[in-house]
Amino acid sequence: MNNDYIEKVITELKARGASDISVSHDTIFVSVESDKLRSLVEYIHNELDCYFRTCGGCDERPINGFFALYHIFGDDKHGLNIVVKTYASSDDPKFPTIVDIVPAADWCEMEAHDLLGFEFTGRRQYRLVLPPNWPKGLYPLRKEVPYNIRPKPSTSGEQISKPTNIAAIPIGPYHPALHEPEYFELYIEGEKVVDVKYRGFHVHRGIEKLGETRMTYQQINFLAERICGICGFVHSTCYCQAVEKAARIDVPERALFIRSIVLEVERIHSHLLWVGVAAHLLGYDTGFMHTWRIREPVMVLAELLTGSRKTYGINLIGGVRRDIDESKKKKALEFLDIVEREFKTLADTLLSIPQIKKRLKETGILPKEDARKLSVVGPVARASGLDRDVRRDLPYAAYKYVDFNVPVYDEGDNMARLLVRVDEVFESIKILRQLLDQIPKGPIIAEDITIPEERMAVSLTEAPRGENVHFVITGRGKPYRWKVRAPSYQNIPALKIMLNGVQLADAPITIASIDPCFSCTDRILVIRDNGEKYWLKLTHPRGGSSCPRSL
Amino acid sequence: MSLEYLKKSIWVFHLNTGSCNACDIEVLDVLTPYFDAERFGVKLVVSPRHADAILLTGPITYESLPKVVKAIESAPRPRIIIALGSCACGGGIWYDTYSTIGGVPELLKILKEHNIEVDGVYYVPGCPVRPESIIYAIGLFKGLVEKKVKRKVKKAGF
Amino acid sequence: MSEKSLGKKLGLFKILIIAKKAGRVTRKYPFEKPLVTDEFRGKIEIDEKECIGCGACANACPPNALKLIKGENTFILQYFIGRCIYCWRCIDVCPTNAIKGTREFELATPDLNDLYESVVHDVIKCRECSKPIMTVKAKDYIISKVSVSENYIDLDPDCRKKHFLSSIEKRFSGGIE
Amino acid sequence: MIPSIIDIAVVPVVIAASIFLPPLLDGVERKIKAIIHSRIGPPILQTWYDLLKLFGKSILAPRNSLHIMTLILMYAVLSITTLILFLYGIYCNSLHYVIASVALFMMIQALYLTIPFVTSNPFAAIGLSREIMIMLINEIAFITAFSLILYFTRGIYTWSFYYTVLVIVLLISSYVSSGRIPFDLAEAEPELASGILIEFSGPFLGIYHYTSLVKRFLVKIVPSYLVLSLFPLDPYIRVVLVIMFSCILWLLYATIAPLLGRSRVDIAPSSLLKLYTSLFAVALILFILGL
């Protein structure tokens, strides 16, 4: 990190009213009055050209009697995070919105509105996270609300709103293409999709509240691993890194190597899984079966290294619980050779099926400037021309010892997203080979783990679906606040643009092309309560109407 | 109603009620070449109308409860419920949070309130459930294998 | 170009070659051994001879599958397989290594009660207010580790505090009641 | 005239073939698909097990649907009788029965379309509109090919080039109308949640599924009949050979289907139209040249 660049940024921020600035590792913590927030955010997002990572509310009344809101920005080029903190009094928590400057902040604000009762002035507010019949005024993330409060469950779902003129096709909540409960209502004319109404998030399980109440520090690793069943290890690694950064615990080298090895094994299995499901959605079941046959050795390899096929459970704060000895390393290299050879031939066959080529080209296009404005992450960003990869920009674990290239395509259609993922499988195999033969000797867990209170840290990892952000404020025995932002959280709003003008038959493959992991994202829920149809005008020139009044 | 005919051909409707989708991926894995549940006549179907077995994964969150009840109601009798994974069998790691009802045992109480009958419930623990344990559950339902777990109460001795 | 596009055109028949080379990979599982490595974490087995009923595993268990139910004159360590997430943290924290990890995963059952295993401990009561304190085996374990604790081990924590305060009061107040 | 023993022996063969064979062939098809997927796959009788189970289920009439049962039963009975009539027509080599059963087959296709009309479900409606798009092109090609053959050869089938081209058209259209992978748009499982079938359950689904299998078998008999009638054969051998030949056709189609992906409702009809018009043009040119 070049310190003079940080000095320059700090002086700029100070000039714009930022106070009590502190720097730790690669993060600048800044706090600002709520009235100067918008100008500071405008400067960071536009002049510094930072991506919006996330924003999270926190009930700090027991500590200093205020409600706090943390906006987190990231500068990939310089590998820098900027956390902007604003306060609001405890009786009426009001914050200025930044949605018109940063469209991607819409959902995070609504989550804070729902879970903590924050009011955002200057925008339309709607219920986001909790089911429609959740009692008003009950904000689960506030400290006085117990984590196991249970209002009476209702079994009468609300009726699907049907605008009269356009036929509405419900895809979901239980649709064969999307093996997760999310609900897209596509308004179609003939078979062309005209508009999308999205209401999903049946998977909101109150993980963040659980992390602050019943769970202790070491138990949260197993909770973080179950945020998502496909890329769970990414979440638990990200959580461990956040706490280790906050408490300044230095993790032994060998543990970092083991973490990166298991991360890459998980990336291979996740991408192979997606390629199989994409082939199934296009009717090519033989491709699905053979891709998953090739994926099976990767699952057995994961079980060999960690003890379980999917939720590996080897991560602890300060290191890992299992070691990799010589016989496992040899077997791992064998498995990798088999997977690489077989997937090479299968990928060529897949791309030579006439139907697959015809249906994937030029469908579900996400132009580059929309991708930048919504700050989409991972393969969706790399397929639309944005060159972003946390493993290279902010290297963590053992990624600074390996070299690999990041596949970037510019078409931004479904075929580009497929090609990005296929290339990334071979990249991961290359990384794994380098990691396996550079792994150093040494302990696999740090000795004394003491976690002081009141420390803040932001940590990022590159999940198979994109950049993953964990923000932790440490407390006594358990985190005081633990905010998780999963990659699909950023990619789902981009679906509105991708699904416009797409054939109905391609809607499932387009929805699946961002590889949505709703159990990662499902701490929020988007609903349009008055059923009126809105229109997303993202590509409008700057000015009044660029605020996305819908989603 | 008799489950006799169900033993030869089981059509499964998969409902993800808030699971972290590790179990759902293992459900798909059961159909792939290494495990191949189709040799027992198991087929994944897409509408509860065609279903014999409703496969529930996940701790049934408040948001998905109405849809789960409606899906179970619209499956023709005889129908069985398969609770897959720790989340469905006992609520999982978030069994007591504010937004989940705690798995299939609680769901059965709600179903009894709405007097929706079900002809059988099978619990398959695991986190995530191994594909082999799903096939073991299918074998148990078809009578190919016996049950291995039993309630044990042991007295602490010396 | 024609040869390449022809190759592309016939590409879809290459899958037959892939399938031929792979052959039938299905393992006829219930009749054949499953594909399990010996690193797999399955169900845990509580050895009732070693277990002292201290409840360390119940605290460390993320989903509370292991619970120490404090009854009137018995403590029951209840293990609910249905909620266990097979992370084996209890094995790491058990002081007397009473919990063994097995590779057992065939746990399907139509009846929920089969998924409960419990170890019943009798309890020692406080000699003054006869409230249950800890299990008998825990007492012996503590005495074997810290022998000096013999005389006040069967006292309830509150009674112990009262005793301690009264003994201090006696020393400083010159023995006058 | 007293029917000879052979005549009597043929009748049970014909009836057994038309009633029991289609689901059996479907079981074999699933086995072939499993082999291509390099897995074991279901037993051959699996489709029969499915049908028996479906008939054992409780009856749930599809949501607000009118007298669906009558339509389905009509559809089932008509297709079985057409199949028996066709085989009998082949047996006694009378052109009238053959033409009558092809006409009946067209009625069955129309019936196949009306049933999803009755169930009001958005997915069924879209599945149905796709099926109509495909059928418009496919049935017309089927009928023109068949009538051209009859017109050119006046019922006396002799081998010639245009004859083979027209039989190829019949083969392609029988593949398309049997609803296999590139063209199973009506029941596109991941897109429309099994489109037209979405509302049927239990016995309705059983009969409907059984009948679509019989229809698949029926559509394969036309090309096999035309090919086999080129050779002078005794009637009963010809019937058995026609049944065998359509089974082989079924297995051939079963190996092609897993190799392709599903096409889309705007690509499939246009590519089919191009294919058929070019083949008909070739057939006409060949006929004019008198080959």
mmCIF file of N, CA, C and O in Angstrom, chain A residues 263-329:
data_model
loop_
_atom_site.group_PDB
_atom_site.id
_atom_site.type_symbol
_atom_site.label_atom_id
_atom_site.label_comp_id
_atom_site.label_asym_id
_atom_site.label_seq_id
_atom_site.Cartn_x
_atom_site.Cartn_y
_atom_site.Cartn_z
ATOM 1 N N LEU A 263 -9.969 -22.962 -0.195
ATOM 2 C CA LEU A 263 -10.773 -21.959 -0.917
ATOM 3 C C LEU A 263 -10.796 -22.292 -2.409
ATOM 4 O O LEU A 263 -11.850 -22.245 -3.065
ATOM 5 N N GLU A 264 -9.629 -22.676 -2.947
ATOM 6 C CA GLU A 264 -9.609 -22.941 -4.394
ATOM 7 C C GLU A 264 -10.352 -24.228 -4.723
ATOM 8 O O GLU A 264 -11.040 -24.306 -5.748
ATOM 9 N N VAL A 265 -10.272 -25.235 -3.825
ATOM 10 C CA VAL A 265 -11.043 -26.473 -4.077
ATOM 11 C C VAL A 265 -12.526 -26.127 -4.131
ATOM 12 O O VAL A 265 -13.268 -26.567 -5.023
ATOM 13 N N GLU A 266 -12.940 -25.229 -3.219
ATOM 14 C CA GLU A 266 -14.361 -24.853 -3.204
ATOM 15 C C GLU A 266 -14.727 -24.089 -4.485
ATOM 16 O O GLU A 266 -15.815 -24.268 -5.048
ATOM 17 N N ARG A 267 -13.794 -23.274 -5.002
ATOM 18 C CA ARG A 267 -14.123 -22.521 -6.226
ATOM 19 C C ARG A 267 -14.306 -23.470 -7.401
ATOM 20 O O ARG A 267 -15.256 -23.337 -8.190
ATOM 21 N N ILE A 268 -13.426 -24.511 -7.474
ATOM 22 C CA ILE A 268 -13.560 -25.453 -8.610
ATOM 23 C C ILE A 268 -14.916 -26.152 -8.531
ATOM 24 O O ILE A 268 -15.673 -26.179 -9.501
ATOM 25 N N HIS A 269 -15.257 -26.625 -7.313
ATOM 26 C CA HIS A 269 -16.520 -27.387 -7.207
ATOM 27 C C HIS A 269 -17.702 -26.469 -7.510
ATOM 28 O O HIS A 269 -18.651 -26.839 -8.187
ATOM 29 N N SER A 270 -17.616 -25.184 -7.084
ATOM 30 C CA SER A 270 -18.760 -24.287 -7.300
ATOM 31 C C SER A 270 -18.927 -23.979 -8.786
ATOM 32 O O SER A 270 -20.042 -23.958 -9.307
ATOM 33 N N HIS A 271 -17.801 -23.754 -9.481
ATOM 34 C CA HIS A 271 -17.923 -23.432 -10.925
ATOM 35 C C HIS A 271 -18.399 -24.655 -11.704
ATOM 36 O O HIS A 271 -19.264 -24.541 -12.582
ATOM 37 N N LEU A 272 -17.862 -25.857 -11.374
ATOM 38 C CA LEU A 272 -18.320 -27.064 -12.102
ATOM 39 C C LEU A 272 -19.818 -27.254 -11.869
ATOM 40 O O LEU A 272 -20.572 -27.558 -12.789
ATOM 41 N N LEU A 273 -20.234 -27.010 -10.617
ATOM 42 C CA LEU A 273 -21.666 -27.143 -10.298
ATOM 43 C C LEU A 273 -22.478 -26.220 -11.201
ATOM 44 O O LEU A 273 -23.473 -26.626 -11.805
ATOM 45 N N TRP A 274 -21.995 -24.977 -11.359
ATOM 46 C CA TRP A 274 -22.790 -24.007 -12.126
ATOM 47 C C TRP A 274 -22.839 -24.417 -13.592
ATOM 48 O O TRP A 274 -23.900 -24.358 -14.224
ATOM 49 N N VAL A 275 -21.682 -24.873 -14.144
ATOM 50 C CA VAL A 275 -21.668 -25.248 -15.570
ATOM 51 C C VAL A 275 -22.677 -26.381 -15.792
ATOM 52 O O VAL A 275 -23.450 -26.376 -16.762
ATOM 53 N N GLY A 276 -22.747 -27.335 -14.833
ATOM 54 C CA GLY A 276 -23.714 -28.439 -14.974
ATOM 55 C C GLY A 276 -25.141 -27.921 -14.963
ATOM 56 O O GLY A 276 -25.955 -28.261 -15.824
ATOM 57 N N VAL A 277 -25.443 -27.027 -14.006
ATOM 58 C CA VAL A 277 -26.833 -26.535 -13.904
ATOM 59 C C VAL A 277 -27.173 -25.725 -15.160
ATOM 60 O O VAL A 277 -28.277 -25.836 -15.705
ATOM 61 N N ALA A 278 -26.211 -24.963 -15.687
ATOM 62 C CA ALA A 278 -26.495 -24.169 -16.899
ATOM 63 C C ALA A 278 -26.815 -25.121 -18.057
ATOM 64 O O ALA A 278 -27.780 -24.897 -18.808
ATOM 65 N N ALA A 279 -26.038 -26.214 -18.180
ATOM 66 C CA ALA A 279 -26.322 -27.178 -19.267
ATOM 67 C C ALA A 279 -27.714 -27.765 -19.071
ATOM 68 O O ALA A 279 -28.486 -27.903 -20.028
ATOM 69 N N HIS A 280 -28.087 -28.053 -17.812
ATOM 70 C CA HIS A 280 -29.423 -28.629 -17.561
ATOM 71 C C HIS A 280 -30.506 -27.643 -17.964
ATOM 72 O O HIS A 280 -31.494 -27.998 -18.587
ATOM 73 N N LEU A 281 -30.285 -26.349 -17.643
ATOM 74 C CA LEU A 281 -31.321 -25.355 -17.967
ATOM 75 C C LEU A 281 -31.505 -25.238 -19.473
ATOM 76 O O LEU A 281 -32.582 -24.880 -19.952
ATOM 77 N N LEU A 282 -30.452 -25.532 -20.226
ATOM 78 C CA LEU A 282 -30.582 -25.414 -21.686
ATOM 79 C C LEU A 282 -31.033 -26.741 -22.275
ATOM 80 O O LEU A 282 -30.931 -26.945 -23.482
ATOM 81 N N GLY A 283 -31.474 -27.681 -21.417
ATOM 82 C CA GLY A 283 -32.023 -28.927 -21.940
ATOM 83 C C GLY A 283 -30.970 -29.977 -22.213
ATOM 84 O O GLY A 283 -31.290 -31.105 -22.570
ATOM 85 N N TYR A 284 -29.681 -29.648 -22.018
ATOM 86 C CA TYR A 284 -28.631 -30.598 -22.365
ATOM 87 C C TYR A 284 -28.274 -31.400 -21.113
ATOM 88 O O TYR A 284 -27.243 -31.161 -20.451
ATOM 89 N N ASP A 285 -29.134 -32.373 -20.759
ATOM 90 C CA ASP A 285 -28.930 -33.081 -19.482
ATOM 91 C C ASP A 285 -27.650 -33.908 -19.493
ATOM 92 O O ASP A 285 -27.024 -34.114 -18.458
ATOM 93 N N THR A 286 -27.242 -34.379 -20.659
ATOM 94 C CA THR A 286 -26.010 -35.183 -20.689
ATOM 95 C C THR A 286 -24.837 -34.344 -20.186
ATOM 96 O O THR A 286 -23.989 -34.834 -19.433
ATOM 97 N N GLY A 287 -24.817 -33.063 -20.567
ATOM 98 C CA GLY A 287 -23.745 -32.186 -20.073
ATOM 99 C C GLY A 287 -23.800 -32.068 -18.575
ATOM 100 O O GLY A 287 -22.769 -32.135 -17.880
ATOM 101 N N PHE A 288 -25.026 -31.922 -18.036
ATOM 102 C CA PHE A 288 -25.192 -31.808 -16.567
ATOM 103 C C PHE A 288 -24.614 -33.040 -15.884
ATOM 104 O O PHE A 288 -23.781 -32.930 -14.972
ATOM 105 N N MET A 289 -24.998 -34.221 -16.406
ATOM 106 C CA MET A 289 -24.558 -35.452 -15.740
ATOM 107 C C MET A 289 -23.036 -35.577 -15.804
ATOM 108 O O MET A 289 -22.364 -35.859 -14.812
ATOM 109 N N HIS A 290 -22.446 -35.315 -16.953
ATOM 110 C CA HIS A 290 -20.996 -35.538 -17.061
ATOM 111 C C HIS A 290 -20.223 -34.473 -16.293
ATOM 112 O O HIS A 290 -19.205 -34.759 -15.679
ATOM 113 N N THR A 291 -20.730 -33.211 -16.283
ATOM 114 C CA THR A 291 -20.001 -32.189 -15.502
ATOM 115 C C THR A 291 -19.994 -32.572 -14.028
ATOM 116 O O THR A 291 -18.970 -32.477 -13.337
ATOM 117 N N TRP A 292 -21.165 -33.076 -13.553
ATOM 118 C CA TRP A 292 -21.194 -33.411 -12.116
ATOM 119 C C TRP A 292 -20.430 -34.719 -11.865
ATOM 120 O O TRP A 292 -19.918 -34.948 -10.768
ATOM 121 N N ARG A 293 -20.276 -35.561 -12.914
ATOM 122 C CA ARG A 293 -19.448 -36.761 -12.683
ATOM 123 C C ARG A 293 -17.995 -36.312 -12.490
ATOM 124 O O ARG A 293 -17.279 -36.815 -11.628
ATOM 125 N N ILE A 294 -17.590 -35.308 -13.268
ATOM 126 C CA ILE A 294 -16.204 -34.825 -13.132
ATOM 127 C C ILE A 294 -16.026 -34.105 -11.805
ATOM 128 O O ILE A 294 -14.962 -34.103 -11.198
ATOM 129 N N ARG A 295 -17.141 -33.531 -11.282
ATOM 130 C CA ARG A 295 -17.055 -32.751 -10.041
ATOM 131 C C ARG A 295 -16.915 -33.658 -8.822
ATOM 132 O O ARG A 295 -16.408 -33.234 -7.774
ATOM 133 N N GLU A 296 -17.344 -34.922 -8.954
ATOM 134 C CA GLU A 296 -17.364 -35.809 -7.771
ATOM 135 C C GLU A 296 -15.973 -35.962 -7.151
ATOM 136 O O GLU A 296 -15.820 -35.843 -5.928
ATOM 137 N N PRO A 297 -14.878 -36.209 -7.939
ATOM 138 C CA PRO A 297 -13.563 -36.299 -7.285
ATOM 139 C C PRO A 297 -13.215 -35.032 -6.492
ATOM 140 O O PRO A 297 -12.565 -35.120 -5.449
ATOM 141 N N VAL A 298 -13.703 -33.869 -6.923
ATOM 142 C CA VAL A 298 -13.370 -32.637 -6.179
ATOM 143 C C VAL A 298 -14.032 -32.699 -4.801
ATOM 144 O O VAL A 298 -13.431 -32.352 -3.773
ATOM 145 N N MET A 299 -15.278 -33.247 -4.766
ATOM 146 C CA MET A 299 -15.941 -33.337 -3.442
ATOM 147 C C MET A 299 -15.194 -34.332 -2.568
ATOM 148 O O MET A 299 -14.956 -34.091 -1.371
ATOM 149 N N VAL A 300 -14.755 -35.458 -3.174
ATOM 150 C CA VAL A 300 -14.029 -36.460 -2.368
ATOM 151 C C VAL A 300 -12.704 -35.850 -1.909
ATOM 152 O O VAL A 300 -12.284 -36.033 -0.750
ATOM 153 N N LEU A 301 -12.063 -35.034 -2.757
ATOM 154 C CA LEU A 301 -10.808 -34.377 -2.348
ATOM 155 C C LEU A 301 -11.074 -33.454 -1.164
ATOM 156 O O LEU A 301 -10.335 -33.440 -0.170
ATOM 157 N N ALA A 302 -12.186 -32.704 -1.229
ATOM 158 C CA ALA A 302 -12.512 -31.786 -0.107
ATOM 159 C C ALA A 302 -12.697 -32.601 1.161
ATOM 160 O O ALA A 302 -12.204 -32.242 2.235
ATOM 161 N N GLU A 303 -13.391 -33.747 1.029
ATOM 162 C CA GLU A 303 -13.633 -34.566 2.226
ATOM 163 C C GLU A 303 -12.313 -35.100 2.759
ATOM 164 O O GLU A 303 -12.088 -35.158 3.963
ATOM 165 N N LEU A 304 -11.397 -35.428 1.847
ATOM 166 C CA LEU A 304 -10.103 -35.966 2.284
ATOM 167 C C LEU A 304 -9.332 -34.896 3.047
ATOM 168 O O LEU A 304 -8.772 -35.139 4.110
ATOM 169 N N LEU A 305 -9.373 -33.645 2.532
ATOM 170 C CA LEU A 305 -8.555 -32.590 3.161
ATOM 171 C C LEU A 305 -9.186 -32.099 4.457
ATOM 172 O O LEU A 305 -8.491 -31.754 5.413
ATOM 173 N N THR A 306 -10.539 -32.024 4.499
ATOM 174 C CA THR A 306 -11.135 -31.312 5.638
ATOM 175 C C THR A 306 -12.048 -32.193 6.492
ATOM 176 O O THR A 306 -12.399 -31.793 7.595
ATOM 177 N N GLY A 307 -12.514 -33.331 5.971
ATOM 178 C CA GLY A 307 -13.342 -34.153 6.845
ATOM 179 C C GLY A 307 -14.817 -34.083 6.538
ATOM 180 O O GLY A 307 -15.587 -34.845 7.098
ATOM 181 N N SER A 308 -15.222 -33.148 5.651
ATOM 182 C CA SER A 308 -16.655 -33.142 5.295
ATOM 183 C C SER A 308 -16.771 -32.699 3.854
ATOM 184 O O SER A 308 -15.930 -31.950 3.353
ATOM 185 N N ARG A 309 -17.818 -33.211 3.170
ATOM 186 C CA ARG A 309 -17.918 -32.948 1.720
ATOM 187 C C ARG A 309 -18.097 -31.470 1.457
ATOM 188 O O ARG A 309 -17.583 -30.942 0.476
ATOM 189 N N LYS A 310 -18.864 -30.776 2.304
ATOM 190 C CA LYS A 310 -19.160 -29.394 1.900
ATOM 191 C C LYS A 310 -18.866 -28.434 3.038
ATOM 192 O O LYS A 310 -18.002 -27.597 2.909
ATOM 193 N N THR A 311 -19.562 -28.544 4.160
ATOM 194 C CA THR A 311 -19.295 -27.559 5.221
ATOM 195 C C THR A 311 -18.033 -28.033 5.937
ATOM 196 O O THR A 311 -18.075 -28.880 6.829
ATOM 197 N N TYR A 312 -16.881 -27.478 5.508
ATOM 198 C CA TYR A 312 -15.602 -28.087 5.871
ATOM 199 C C TYR A 312 -15.333 -27.997 7.377
ATOM 200 O O TYR A 312 -14.832 -28.932 7.975
ATOM 201 N N GLY A 313 -15.646 -26.828 8.010
ATOM 202 C CA GLY A 313 -15.510 -26.749 9.470
ATOM 203 C C GLY A 313 -14.089 -26.904 9.953
ATOM 204 O O GLY A 313 -13.852 -27.424 11.041
ATOM 205 N N ILE A 314 -13.078 -26.447 9.158
ATOM 206 C CA ILE A 314 -11.716 -26.555 9.711
ATOM 207 C C ILE A 314 -11.206 -25.176 10.109
ATOM 208 O O ILE A 314 -10.094 -25.019 10.553
ATOM 209 N N ASN A 315 -12.012 -24.134 9.948
ATOM 210 C CA ASN A 315 -11.538 -22.763 10.220
ATOM 211 C C ASN A 315 -11.776 -22.404 11.673
ATOM 212 O O ASN A 315 -12.872 -22.616 12.183
ATOM 213 N N LEU A 316 -10.731 -21.891 12.338
ATOM 214 C CA LEU A 316 -10.906 -21.297 13.667
ATOM 215 C C LEU A 316 -10.234 -19.930 13.629
ATOM 216 O O LEU A 316 -9.370 -19.681 12.779
ATOM 217 N N ILE A 317 -10.592 -19.059 14.554
ATOM 218 C CA ILE A 317 -9.881 -17.765 14.609
ATOM 219 C C ILE A 317 -8.442 -18.056 15.032
ATOM 220 O O ILE A 317 -8.223 -18.692 16.064
ATOM 221 N N GLY A 318 -7.493 -17.715 14.191
ATOM 222 C CA GLY A 318 -6.095 -17.962 14.534
ATOM 223 C C GLY A 318 -5.517 -19.118 13.752
ATOM 224 O O GLY A 318 -4.329 -19.406 13.875
ATOM 225 N N GLY A 319 -6.310 -19.818 12.915
ATOM 226 C CA GLY A 319 -5.675 -20.892 12.130
ATOM 227 C C GLY A 319 -6.707 -21.917 11.695
ATOM 228 O O GLY A 319 -7.877 -21.596 11.516
ATOM 229 N N VAL A 320 -6.236 -23.155 11.534
ATOM 230 C CA VAL A 320 -7.121 -24.212 11.045
ATOM 231 C C VAL A 320 -7.009 -25.416 11.981
ATOM 232 O O VAL A 320 -6.096 -25.495 12.808
ATOM 233 N N ARG A 321 -7.963 -26.351 11.856
ATOM 234 C CA ARG A 321 -7.999 -27.488 12.787
ATOM 235 C C ARG A 321 -7.360 -28.730 12.190
ATOM 236 O O ARG A 321 -7.118 -29.683 12.928
ATOM 237 N N ARG A 322 -7.171 -28.809 10.850
ATOM 238 C CA ARG A 322 -6.654 -30.055 10.251
ATOM 239 C C ARG A 322 -5.436 -29.734 9.399
ATOM 240 O O ARG A 322 -5.379 -28.683 8.754
ATOM 241 N N ASP A 323 -4.521 -30.706 9.320
ATOM 242 C CA ASP A 323 -3.277 -30.481 8.584
ATOM 243 C C ASP A 323 -3.304 -31.294 7.281
ATOM 244 O O ASP A 323 -4.153 -32.162 7.113
ATOM 245 N N ILE A 324 -2.414 -30.943 6.361
ATOM 246 C CA ILE A 324 -2.344 -31.688 5.083
ATOM 247 C C ILE A 324 -0.996 -32.397 5.052
ATOM 248 O O ILE A 324 0.057 -31.736 5.058
ATOM 249 N N ASP A 325 -1.018 -33.760 5.076
ATOM 250 C CA ASP A 325 0.286 -34.450 5.087
ATOM 251 C C ASP A 325 0.629 -34.892 3.659
ATOM 252 O O ASP A 325 -0.090 -34.596 2.708
ATOM 253 N N GLU A 326 1.730 -35.617 3.535
ATOM 254 C CA GLU A 326 2.275 -35.908 2.196
ATOM 255 C C GLU A 326 1.299 -36.744 1.374
ATOM 256 O O GLU A 326 1.039 -36.453 0.206
ATOM 257 N N SER A 327 0.704 -37.787 2.010
ATOM 258 C CA SER A 327 -0.163 -38.681 1.195
ATOM 259 C C SER A 327 -1.347 -37.895 0.655
ATOM 260 O O SER A 327 -1.725 -38.016 -0.511
ATOM 261 N N LYS A 328 -1.894 -36.991 1.478
ATOM 262 C CA LYS A 328 -3.052 -36.199 0.987
ATOM 263 C C LYS A 328 -2.602 -35.305 -0.165
ATOM 264 O O LYS A 328 -3.304 -35.142 -1.164
ATOM 265 N N LYS A 329 -1.388 -34.753 -0.046
ATOM 266 C CA LYS A 329 -0.933 -33.841 -1.119
ATOM 267 C C LYS A 329 -0.813 -34.620 -2.431
ATOM 268 O O LYS A 329 -1.293 -34.174 -3.490
#
